[in-house]
Tab-separated table of C-alpha atoms and ligand atoms in Angstrom:
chain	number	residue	atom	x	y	z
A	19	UNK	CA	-6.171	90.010	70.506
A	20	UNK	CA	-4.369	90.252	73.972
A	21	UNK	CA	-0.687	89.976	74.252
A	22	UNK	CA	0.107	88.028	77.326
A	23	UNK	CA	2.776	87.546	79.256
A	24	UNK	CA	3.103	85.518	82.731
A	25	UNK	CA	5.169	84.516	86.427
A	26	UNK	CA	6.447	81.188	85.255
A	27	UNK	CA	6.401	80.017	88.961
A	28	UNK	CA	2.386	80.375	89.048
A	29	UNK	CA	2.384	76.919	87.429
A	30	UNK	CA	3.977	75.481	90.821
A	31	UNK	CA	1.598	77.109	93.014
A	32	UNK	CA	-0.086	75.827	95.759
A	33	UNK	CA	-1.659	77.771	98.786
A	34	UNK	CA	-0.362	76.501	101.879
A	35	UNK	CA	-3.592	76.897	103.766
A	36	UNK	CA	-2.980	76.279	107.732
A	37	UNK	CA	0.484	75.402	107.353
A	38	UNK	CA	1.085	79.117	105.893
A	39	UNK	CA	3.132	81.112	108.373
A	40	UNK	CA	1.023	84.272	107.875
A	41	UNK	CA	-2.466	84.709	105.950
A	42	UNK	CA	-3.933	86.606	103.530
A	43	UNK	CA	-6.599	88.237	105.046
A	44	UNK	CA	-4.645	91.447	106.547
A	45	UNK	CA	-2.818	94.585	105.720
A	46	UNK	CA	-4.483	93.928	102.602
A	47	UNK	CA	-7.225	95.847	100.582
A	48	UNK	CA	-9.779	93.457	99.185
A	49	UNK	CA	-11.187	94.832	96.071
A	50	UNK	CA	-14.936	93.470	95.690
A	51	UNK	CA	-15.557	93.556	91.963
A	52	UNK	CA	-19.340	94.107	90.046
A	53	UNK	CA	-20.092	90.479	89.750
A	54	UNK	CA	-20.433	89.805	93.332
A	55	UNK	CA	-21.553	92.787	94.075
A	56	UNK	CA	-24.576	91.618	92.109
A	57	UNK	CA	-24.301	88.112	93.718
A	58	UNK	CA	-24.687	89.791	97.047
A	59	UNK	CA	-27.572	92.219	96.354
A	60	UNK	CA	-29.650	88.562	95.488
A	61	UNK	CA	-28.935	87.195	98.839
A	62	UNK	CA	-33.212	86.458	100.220
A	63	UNK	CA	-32.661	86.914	103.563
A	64	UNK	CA	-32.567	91.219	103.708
A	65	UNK	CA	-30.652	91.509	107.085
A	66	UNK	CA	-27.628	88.903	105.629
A	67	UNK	CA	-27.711	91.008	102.601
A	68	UNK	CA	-27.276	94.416	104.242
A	69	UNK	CA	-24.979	93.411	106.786
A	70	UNK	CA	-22.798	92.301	103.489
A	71	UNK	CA	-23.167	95.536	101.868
A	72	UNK	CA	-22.367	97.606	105.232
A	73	UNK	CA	-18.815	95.730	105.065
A	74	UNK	CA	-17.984	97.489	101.924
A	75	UNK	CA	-16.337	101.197	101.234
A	76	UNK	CA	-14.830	103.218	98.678
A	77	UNK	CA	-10.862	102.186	98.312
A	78	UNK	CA	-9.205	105.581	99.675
A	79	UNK	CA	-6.795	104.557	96.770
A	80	UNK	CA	-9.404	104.667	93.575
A	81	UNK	CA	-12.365	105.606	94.975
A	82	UNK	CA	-14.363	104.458	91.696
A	83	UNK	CA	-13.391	101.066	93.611
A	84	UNK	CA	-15.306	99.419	96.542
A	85	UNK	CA	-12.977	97.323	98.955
A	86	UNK	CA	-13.785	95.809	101.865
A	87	UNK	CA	-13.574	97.536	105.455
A	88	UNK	CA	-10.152	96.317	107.946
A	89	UNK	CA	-10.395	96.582	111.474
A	90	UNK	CA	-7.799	98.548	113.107
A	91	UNK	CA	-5.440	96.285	113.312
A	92	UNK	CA	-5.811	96.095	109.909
A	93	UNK	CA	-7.319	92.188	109.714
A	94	UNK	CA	-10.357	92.317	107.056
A	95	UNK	CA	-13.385	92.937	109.130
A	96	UNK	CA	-14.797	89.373	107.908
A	97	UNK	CA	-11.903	87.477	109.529
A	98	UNK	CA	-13.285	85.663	112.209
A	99	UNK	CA	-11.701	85.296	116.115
A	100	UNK	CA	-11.120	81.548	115.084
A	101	UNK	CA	-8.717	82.995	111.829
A	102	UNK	CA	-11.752	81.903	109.601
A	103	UNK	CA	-13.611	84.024	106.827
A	104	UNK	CA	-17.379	84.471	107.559
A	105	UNK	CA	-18.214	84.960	104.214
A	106	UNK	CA	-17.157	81.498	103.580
A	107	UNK	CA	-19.026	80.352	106.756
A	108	UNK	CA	-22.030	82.025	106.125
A	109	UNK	CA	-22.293	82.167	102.207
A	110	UNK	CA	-19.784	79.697	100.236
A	111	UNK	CA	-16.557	80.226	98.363
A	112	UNK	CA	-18.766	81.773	95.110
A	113	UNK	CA	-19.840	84.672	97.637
A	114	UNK	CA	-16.024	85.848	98.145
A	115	UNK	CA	-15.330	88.835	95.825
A	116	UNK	CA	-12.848	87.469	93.254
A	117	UNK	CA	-9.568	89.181	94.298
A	118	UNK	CA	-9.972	86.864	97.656
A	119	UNK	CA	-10.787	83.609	95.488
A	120	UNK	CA	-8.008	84.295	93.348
A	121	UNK	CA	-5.113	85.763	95.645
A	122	UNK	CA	-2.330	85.655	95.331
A	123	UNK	CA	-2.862	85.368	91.946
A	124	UNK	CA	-3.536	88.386	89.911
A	125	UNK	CA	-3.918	89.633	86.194
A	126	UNK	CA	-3.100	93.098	84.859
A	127	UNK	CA	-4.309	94.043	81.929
A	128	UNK	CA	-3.652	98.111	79.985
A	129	UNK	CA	-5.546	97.801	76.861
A	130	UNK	CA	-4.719	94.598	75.436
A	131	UNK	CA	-1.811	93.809	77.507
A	132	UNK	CA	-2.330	91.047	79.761
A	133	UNK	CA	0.185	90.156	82.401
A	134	UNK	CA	-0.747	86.819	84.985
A	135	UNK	CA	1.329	87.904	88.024
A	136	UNK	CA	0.644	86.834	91.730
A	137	UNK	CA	1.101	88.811	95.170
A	138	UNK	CA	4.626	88.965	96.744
A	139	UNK	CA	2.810	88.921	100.414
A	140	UNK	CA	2.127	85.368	100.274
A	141	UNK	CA	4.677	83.204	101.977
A	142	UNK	CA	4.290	80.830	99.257
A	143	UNK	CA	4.681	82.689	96.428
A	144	UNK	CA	8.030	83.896	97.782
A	145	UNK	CA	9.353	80.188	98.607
A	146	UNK	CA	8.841	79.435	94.758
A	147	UNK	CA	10.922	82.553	93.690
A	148	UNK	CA	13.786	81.963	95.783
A	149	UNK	CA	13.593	78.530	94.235
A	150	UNK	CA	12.929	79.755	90.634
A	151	UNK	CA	16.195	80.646	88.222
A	152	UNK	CA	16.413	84.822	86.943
A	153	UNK	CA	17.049	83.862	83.354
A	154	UNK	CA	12.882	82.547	83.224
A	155	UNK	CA	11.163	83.897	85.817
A	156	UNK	CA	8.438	85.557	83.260
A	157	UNK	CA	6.886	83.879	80.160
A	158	UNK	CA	6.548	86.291	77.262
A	159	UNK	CA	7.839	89.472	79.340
A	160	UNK	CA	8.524	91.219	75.662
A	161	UNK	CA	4.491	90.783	74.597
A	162	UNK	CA	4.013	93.709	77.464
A	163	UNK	CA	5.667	95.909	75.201
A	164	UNK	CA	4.573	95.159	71.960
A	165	UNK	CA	2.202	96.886	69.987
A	166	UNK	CA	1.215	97.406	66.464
A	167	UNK	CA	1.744	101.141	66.061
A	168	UNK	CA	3.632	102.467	69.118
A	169	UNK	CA	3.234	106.058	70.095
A	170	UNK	CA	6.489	107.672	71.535
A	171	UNK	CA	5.765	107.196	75.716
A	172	UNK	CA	4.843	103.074	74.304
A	173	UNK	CA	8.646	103.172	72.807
A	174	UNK	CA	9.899	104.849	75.693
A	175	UNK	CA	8.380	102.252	78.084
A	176	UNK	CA	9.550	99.751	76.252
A	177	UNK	CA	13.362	101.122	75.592
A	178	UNK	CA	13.342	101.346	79.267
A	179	UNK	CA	12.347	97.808	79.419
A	180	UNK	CA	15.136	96.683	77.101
A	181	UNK	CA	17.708	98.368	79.189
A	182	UNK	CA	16.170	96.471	81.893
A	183	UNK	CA	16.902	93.481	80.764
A	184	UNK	CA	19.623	93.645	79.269
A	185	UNK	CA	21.610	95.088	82.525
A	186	UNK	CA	19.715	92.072	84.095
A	187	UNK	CA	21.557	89.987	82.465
A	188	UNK	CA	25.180	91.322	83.261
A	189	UNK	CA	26.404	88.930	85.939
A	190	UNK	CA	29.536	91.110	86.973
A	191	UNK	CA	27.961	94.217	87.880
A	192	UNK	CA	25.904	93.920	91.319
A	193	UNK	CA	22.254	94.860	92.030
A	194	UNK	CA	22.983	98.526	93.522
A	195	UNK	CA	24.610	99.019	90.481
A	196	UNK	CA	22.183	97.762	88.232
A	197	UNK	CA	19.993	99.599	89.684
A	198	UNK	CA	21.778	102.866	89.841
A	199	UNK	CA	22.436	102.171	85.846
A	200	UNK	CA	18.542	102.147	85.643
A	201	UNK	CA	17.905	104.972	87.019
A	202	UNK	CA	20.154	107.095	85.193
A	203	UNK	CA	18.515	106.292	81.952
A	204	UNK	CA	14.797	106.721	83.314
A	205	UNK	CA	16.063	110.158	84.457
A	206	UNK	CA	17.126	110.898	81.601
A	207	UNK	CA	15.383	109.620	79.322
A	208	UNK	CA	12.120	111.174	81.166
A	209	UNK	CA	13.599	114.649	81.252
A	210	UNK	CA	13.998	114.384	77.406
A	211	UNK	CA	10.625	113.790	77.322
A	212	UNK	CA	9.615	116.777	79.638
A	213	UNK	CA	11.594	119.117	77.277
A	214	UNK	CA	9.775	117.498	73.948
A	215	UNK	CA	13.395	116.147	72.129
A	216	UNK	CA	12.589	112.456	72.515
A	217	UNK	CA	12.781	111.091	69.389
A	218	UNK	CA	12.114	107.221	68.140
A	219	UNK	CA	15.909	107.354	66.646
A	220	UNK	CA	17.303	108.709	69.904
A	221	UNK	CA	15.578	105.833	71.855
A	222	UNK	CA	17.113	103.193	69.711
A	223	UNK	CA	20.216	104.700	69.247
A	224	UNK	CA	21.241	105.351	72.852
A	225	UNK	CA	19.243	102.930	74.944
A	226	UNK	CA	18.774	99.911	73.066
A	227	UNK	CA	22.257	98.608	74.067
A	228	UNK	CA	23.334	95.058	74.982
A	229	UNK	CA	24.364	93.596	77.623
A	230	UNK	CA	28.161	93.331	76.491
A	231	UNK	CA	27.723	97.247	75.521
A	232	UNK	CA	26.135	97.657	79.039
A	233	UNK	CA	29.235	95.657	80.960
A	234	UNK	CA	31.947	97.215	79.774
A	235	UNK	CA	30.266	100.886	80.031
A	236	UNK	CA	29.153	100.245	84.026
A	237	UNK	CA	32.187	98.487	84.814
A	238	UNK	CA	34.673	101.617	83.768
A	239	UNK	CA	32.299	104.375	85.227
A	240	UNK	CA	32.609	101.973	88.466
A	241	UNK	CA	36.067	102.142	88.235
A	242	UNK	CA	37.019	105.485	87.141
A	243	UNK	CA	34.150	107.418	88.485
A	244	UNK	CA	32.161	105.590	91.247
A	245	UNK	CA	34.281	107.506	93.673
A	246	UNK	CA	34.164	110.561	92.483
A	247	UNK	CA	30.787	111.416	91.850
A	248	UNK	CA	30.073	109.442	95.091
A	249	UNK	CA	31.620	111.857	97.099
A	250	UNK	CA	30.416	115.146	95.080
A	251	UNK	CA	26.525	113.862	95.818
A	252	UNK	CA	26.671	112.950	99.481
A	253	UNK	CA	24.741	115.966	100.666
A	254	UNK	CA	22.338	114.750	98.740
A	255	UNK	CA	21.902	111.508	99.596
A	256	UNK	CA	22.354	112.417	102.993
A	257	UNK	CA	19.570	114.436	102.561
A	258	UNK	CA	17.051	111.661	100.686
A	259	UNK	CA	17.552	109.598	103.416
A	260	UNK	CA	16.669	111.781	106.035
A	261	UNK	CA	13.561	112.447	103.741
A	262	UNK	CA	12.920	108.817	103.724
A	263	UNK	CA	13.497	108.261	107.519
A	264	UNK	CA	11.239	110.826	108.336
A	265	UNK	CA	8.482	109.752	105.507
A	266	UNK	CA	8.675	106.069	104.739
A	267	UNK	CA	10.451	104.525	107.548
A	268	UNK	CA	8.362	106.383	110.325
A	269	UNK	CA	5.301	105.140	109.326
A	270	UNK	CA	6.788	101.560	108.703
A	271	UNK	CA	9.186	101.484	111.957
A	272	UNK	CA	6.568	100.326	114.111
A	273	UNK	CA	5.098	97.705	112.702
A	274	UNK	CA	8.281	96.061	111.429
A	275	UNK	CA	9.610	96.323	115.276
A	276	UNK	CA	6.481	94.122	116.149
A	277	UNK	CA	6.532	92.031	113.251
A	278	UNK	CA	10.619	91.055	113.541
A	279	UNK	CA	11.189	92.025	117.215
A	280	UNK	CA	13.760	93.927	116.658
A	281	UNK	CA	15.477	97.224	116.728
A	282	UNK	CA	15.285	98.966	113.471
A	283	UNK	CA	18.017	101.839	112.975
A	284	UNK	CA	17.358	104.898	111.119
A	285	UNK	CA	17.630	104.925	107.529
A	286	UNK	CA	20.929	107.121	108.104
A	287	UNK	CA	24.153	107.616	105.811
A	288	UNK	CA	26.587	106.309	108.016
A	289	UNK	CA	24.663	103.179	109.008
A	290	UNK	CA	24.263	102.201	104.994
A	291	UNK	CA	27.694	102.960	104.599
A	292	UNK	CA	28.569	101.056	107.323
A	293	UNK	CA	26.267	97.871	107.064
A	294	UNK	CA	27.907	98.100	103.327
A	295	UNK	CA	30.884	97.693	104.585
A	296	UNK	CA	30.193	94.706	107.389
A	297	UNK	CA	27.222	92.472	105.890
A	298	UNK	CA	27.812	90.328	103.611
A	299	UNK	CA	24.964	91.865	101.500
A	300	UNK	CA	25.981	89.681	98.086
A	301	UNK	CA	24.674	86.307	99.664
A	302	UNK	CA	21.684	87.867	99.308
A	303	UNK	CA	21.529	89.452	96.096
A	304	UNK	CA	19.878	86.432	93.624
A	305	UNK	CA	16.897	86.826	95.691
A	306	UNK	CA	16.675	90.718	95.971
A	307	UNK	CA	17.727	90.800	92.132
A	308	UNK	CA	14.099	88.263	91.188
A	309	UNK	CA	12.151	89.886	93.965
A	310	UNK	CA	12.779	93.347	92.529
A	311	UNK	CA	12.266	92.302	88.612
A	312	UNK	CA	8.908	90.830	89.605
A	313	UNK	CA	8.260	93.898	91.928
A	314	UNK	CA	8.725	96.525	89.184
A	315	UNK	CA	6.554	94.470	86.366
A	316	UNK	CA	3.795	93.752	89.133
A	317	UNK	CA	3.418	97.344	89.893
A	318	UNK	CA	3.773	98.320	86.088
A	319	UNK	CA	7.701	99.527	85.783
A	320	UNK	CA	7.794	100.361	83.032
A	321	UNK	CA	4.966	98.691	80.754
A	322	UNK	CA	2.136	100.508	82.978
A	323	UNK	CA	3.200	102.909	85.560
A	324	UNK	CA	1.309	103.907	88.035
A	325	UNK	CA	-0.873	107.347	87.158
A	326	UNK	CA	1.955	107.396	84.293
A	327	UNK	CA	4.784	107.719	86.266
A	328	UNK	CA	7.763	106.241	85.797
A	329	UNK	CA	9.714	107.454	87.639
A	330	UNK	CA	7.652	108.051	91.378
A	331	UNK	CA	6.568	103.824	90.050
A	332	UNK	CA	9.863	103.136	90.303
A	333	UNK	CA	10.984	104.409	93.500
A	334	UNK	CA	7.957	102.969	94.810
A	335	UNK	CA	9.439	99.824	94.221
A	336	UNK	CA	13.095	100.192	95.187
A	337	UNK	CA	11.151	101.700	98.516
A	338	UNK	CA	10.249	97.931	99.301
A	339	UNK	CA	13.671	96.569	98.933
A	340	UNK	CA	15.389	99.520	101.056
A	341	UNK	CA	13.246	98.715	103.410
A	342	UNK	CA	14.096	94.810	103.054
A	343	UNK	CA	17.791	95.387	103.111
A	344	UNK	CA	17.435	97.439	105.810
A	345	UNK	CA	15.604	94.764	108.327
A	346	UNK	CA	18.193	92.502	107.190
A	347	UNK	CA	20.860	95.031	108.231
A	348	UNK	CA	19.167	95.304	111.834
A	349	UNK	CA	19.773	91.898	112.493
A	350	UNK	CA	23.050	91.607	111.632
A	351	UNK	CA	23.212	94.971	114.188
A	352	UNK	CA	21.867	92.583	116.731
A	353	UNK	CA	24.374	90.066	115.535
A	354	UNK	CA	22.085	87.593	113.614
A	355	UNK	CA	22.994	86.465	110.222
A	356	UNK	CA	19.852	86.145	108.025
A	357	UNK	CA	19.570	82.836	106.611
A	358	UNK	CA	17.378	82.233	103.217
A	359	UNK	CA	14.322	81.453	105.567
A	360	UNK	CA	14.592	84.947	107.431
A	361	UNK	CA	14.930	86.256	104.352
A	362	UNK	CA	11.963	84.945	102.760
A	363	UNK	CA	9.809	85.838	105.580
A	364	UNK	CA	11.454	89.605	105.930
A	365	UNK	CA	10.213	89.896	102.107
A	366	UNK	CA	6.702	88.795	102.275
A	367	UNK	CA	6.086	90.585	105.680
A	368	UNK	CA	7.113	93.665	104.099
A	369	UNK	CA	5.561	93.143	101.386
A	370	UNK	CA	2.340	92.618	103.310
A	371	UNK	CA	2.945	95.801	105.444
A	372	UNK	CA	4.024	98.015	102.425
A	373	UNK	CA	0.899	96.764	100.227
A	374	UNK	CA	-0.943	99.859	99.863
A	375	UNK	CA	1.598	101.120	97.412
A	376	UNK	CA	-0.414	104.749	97.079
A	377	UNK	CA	0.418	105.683	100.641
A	378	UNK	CA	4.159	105.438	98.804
A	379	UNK	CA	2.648	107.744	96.177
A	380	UNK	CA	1.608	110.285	98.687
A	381	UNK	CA	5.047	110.026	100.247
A	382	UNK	CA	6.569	110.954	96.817
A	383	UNK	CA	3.684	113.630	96.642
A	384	UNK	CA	4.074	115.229	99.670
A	385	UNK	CA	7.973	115.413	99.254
A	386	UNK	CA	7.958	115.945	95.072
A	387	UNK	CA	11.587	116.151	95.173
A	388	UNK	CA	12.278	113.183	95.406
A	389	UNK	CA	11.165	112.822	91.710
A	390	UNK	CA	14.297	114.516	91.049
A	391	UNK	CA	16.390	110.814	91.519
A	392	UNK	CA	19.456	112.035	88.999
A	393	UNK	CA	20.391	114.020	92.590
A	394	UNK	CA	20.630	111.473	94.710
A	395	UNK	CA	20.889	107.772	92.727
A	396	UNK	CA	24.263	107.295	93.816
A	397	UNK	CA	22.714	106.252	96.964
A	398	UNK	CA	21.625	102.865	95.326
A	399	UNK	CA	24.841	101.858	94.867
A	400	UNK	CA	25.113	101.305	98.631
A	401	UNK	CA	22.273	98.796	98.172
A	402	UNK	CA	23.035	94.909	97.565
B	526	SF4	S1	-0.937	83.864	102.029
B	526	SF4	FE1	-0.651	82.408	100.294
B	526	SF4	S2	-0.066	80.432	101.186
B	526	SF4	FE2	-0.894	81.737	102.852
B	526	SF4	S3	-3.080	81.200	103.017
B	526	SF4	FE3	-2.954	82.973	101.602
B	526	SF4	S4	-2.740	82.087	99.520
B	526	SF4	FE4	-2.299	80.407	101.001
């Protein structure tokens, strides 16, 4: 039996085809699955065939997975000079490994989990989330975490989940706050389970709280000890985002300077604090708030981290919306306010250019301290 859940907005979805502002045949890895592998290796004509095959390599990600070869500039090599797919050309739709005849739609599945999700690079998909409402964004989220006979890292996934939501649905506290709530309990909760004292009773007793519990909790630490603690971890946050500016923003600084034309800052203390201060970040925070629920359940926070980690899965995420908030905090730099349209098209560019979510994996590898987040999680509270 397979407990499925799903992106309510799938329903609505239609591909915009040449009307779509960007296209999904670049920055992204194209995973070519058995079944047309098999289609392909029956193609008669022997040079057609091999030429198909030769367009293949192992994914640098998985290698037990074949994806096919991008050009330098990252376009897949079968994209044509006329913006056309030559395996459609040549061959027909049925020749297109199934991740491209799908996209953006996309199911993960973790034994018999099952959760219908779609791509957050495709212009599209993004116009229907900034149209859809928080409350039902996902059908069934709570079948991800169900299961008959729950071992303790299942009910630890799953009391994260619950905290999740419920903070989710406190409309008083904002997003950096949220998600600065969040990550206190997944540090904690994964350091219990480091030191072997995580128990089923502790789990229910302390995390499974609602969100009336949750509101009145966050809302006196904000007032008594925001501050406080603020101010006792700024070496370290100054210190994570010097970490990050040297690690995720110089690889990404580049490209989004092409992509927006526009000067991106550093990822510095003092320009957070002060874009905090100027932007009017909260006209943007219903969008952020959906994009990043959808974000962390599409890369498997917390019902299916990636290689098991919780914790490097979900700053993998919250990676994506620095980086978001950030672009929308160069602009206003350069003295242009970011309208819902901007915004749209910030998220699903950098959600195109920050697809290969293991190169944010070897980030976290190559710098493991950042897996230490109770240090420096004060710093999301400068977020939106
Ligand atoms: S990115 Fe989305 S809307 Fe654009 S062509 Fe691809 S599927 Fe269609």
């Amino acid at each position: 039996m397979s407990d499925s859940a799903k992106l309510r907005l799938l329903d609505s979805f239609r591909c915009l085809a040449d009307l779509c502002p960007d296209d999904c045949c670049h920055q992204w890895n194209a995973h070519v699955d058995k079944e047309t592998l098999g289609k392909w290796q029956t193609i008669p004509d022997a040079s057609k065939r091999q030429h198909l095959m030769s367009t293949v390599q192992e994914s640098t990600q998985n290698p037990s997975e074949l994806v096919l070869i991008r050009k330098e500039n990252g376009n897949c090599i079968h994209l044509d000079e006329h913006g056309l797919c030559d395996i459609q050309s040549s061959f027909s739709h049925e020749y297109l490994p199934l991740s491209c005849q799908q996209f953006p739609r996309e199911t993960i599945t973790k034994n018999t989990l099952r959760f219908e999700t779609a791509h957050l690079s495709c212009p599209a998909i993004i116009d229907l989330l900034a149209k859809s409402d928080m409350g039902s964004l996902i059908e069934n989220e709570g079948e991800l975490y169900t299961h008959q006979s729950m071992d303790i890292i299942s009910q630890l996934s799953s009391s994260i989940h619950h905290y999740m939501q419920s903070i989710f649905k406190i409309e008083s506290l904002y997003l950096g706050l949220k998600i600065y709530a969040l990550s206190t309990v997944i540090a904690e909760i994964m350091s219990l389970a480091a030191e072997n004292t995580l128990t089923s009773e502790l789990l229910n007793n302390q995390y499974r709280q609602s969100p009336e519990q949750l509101k009145e909790k966050w809302l006196a630490w904000q007032n008594q000890s925001h501050n406080k603690e603020f101010e006792r971890d700024k070496a370290e946050i100054k210190k994570f985002l010097q970490k990050l500016d040297t690690g995720l923003l110089a690889k990404y600084k580049q490209p989004l300077q092409e992509r927006f034309k526009i000067e991106i800052p550093n990822l510095s203390f003092s320009n957070f604090v002060k874009w905090r201060e100027q932007v009017d970040i909260d006209r943007y925070e219903p969008f952020f708030e959906k994009y990043i629920h959808v974000k962390f359940l599409n890369h498997g926070f917390p019902w299916n981290p990636i290689q098991s980690n919780h914790i490097a899965t979900f700053l993998d995420c919250i990676f994506g919306l620095i980086l978001s908030h950030h672009v929308v905090t160069a602009y206003h730099r350069a003295n242009i306010i970011v309208d819902e349209d901007m915004l749209k098209k910030i998220t699903y560019t950098i959600e195109k250019i920050n697809a290969d979510n293991f190169d944010n994996f070897r980030l976290i590898g190559a710098k493991s301290e950042l897996l230490d987040i109770s240090k420096y999680n004060l710093f999301f509270t400068l977020l939106v």
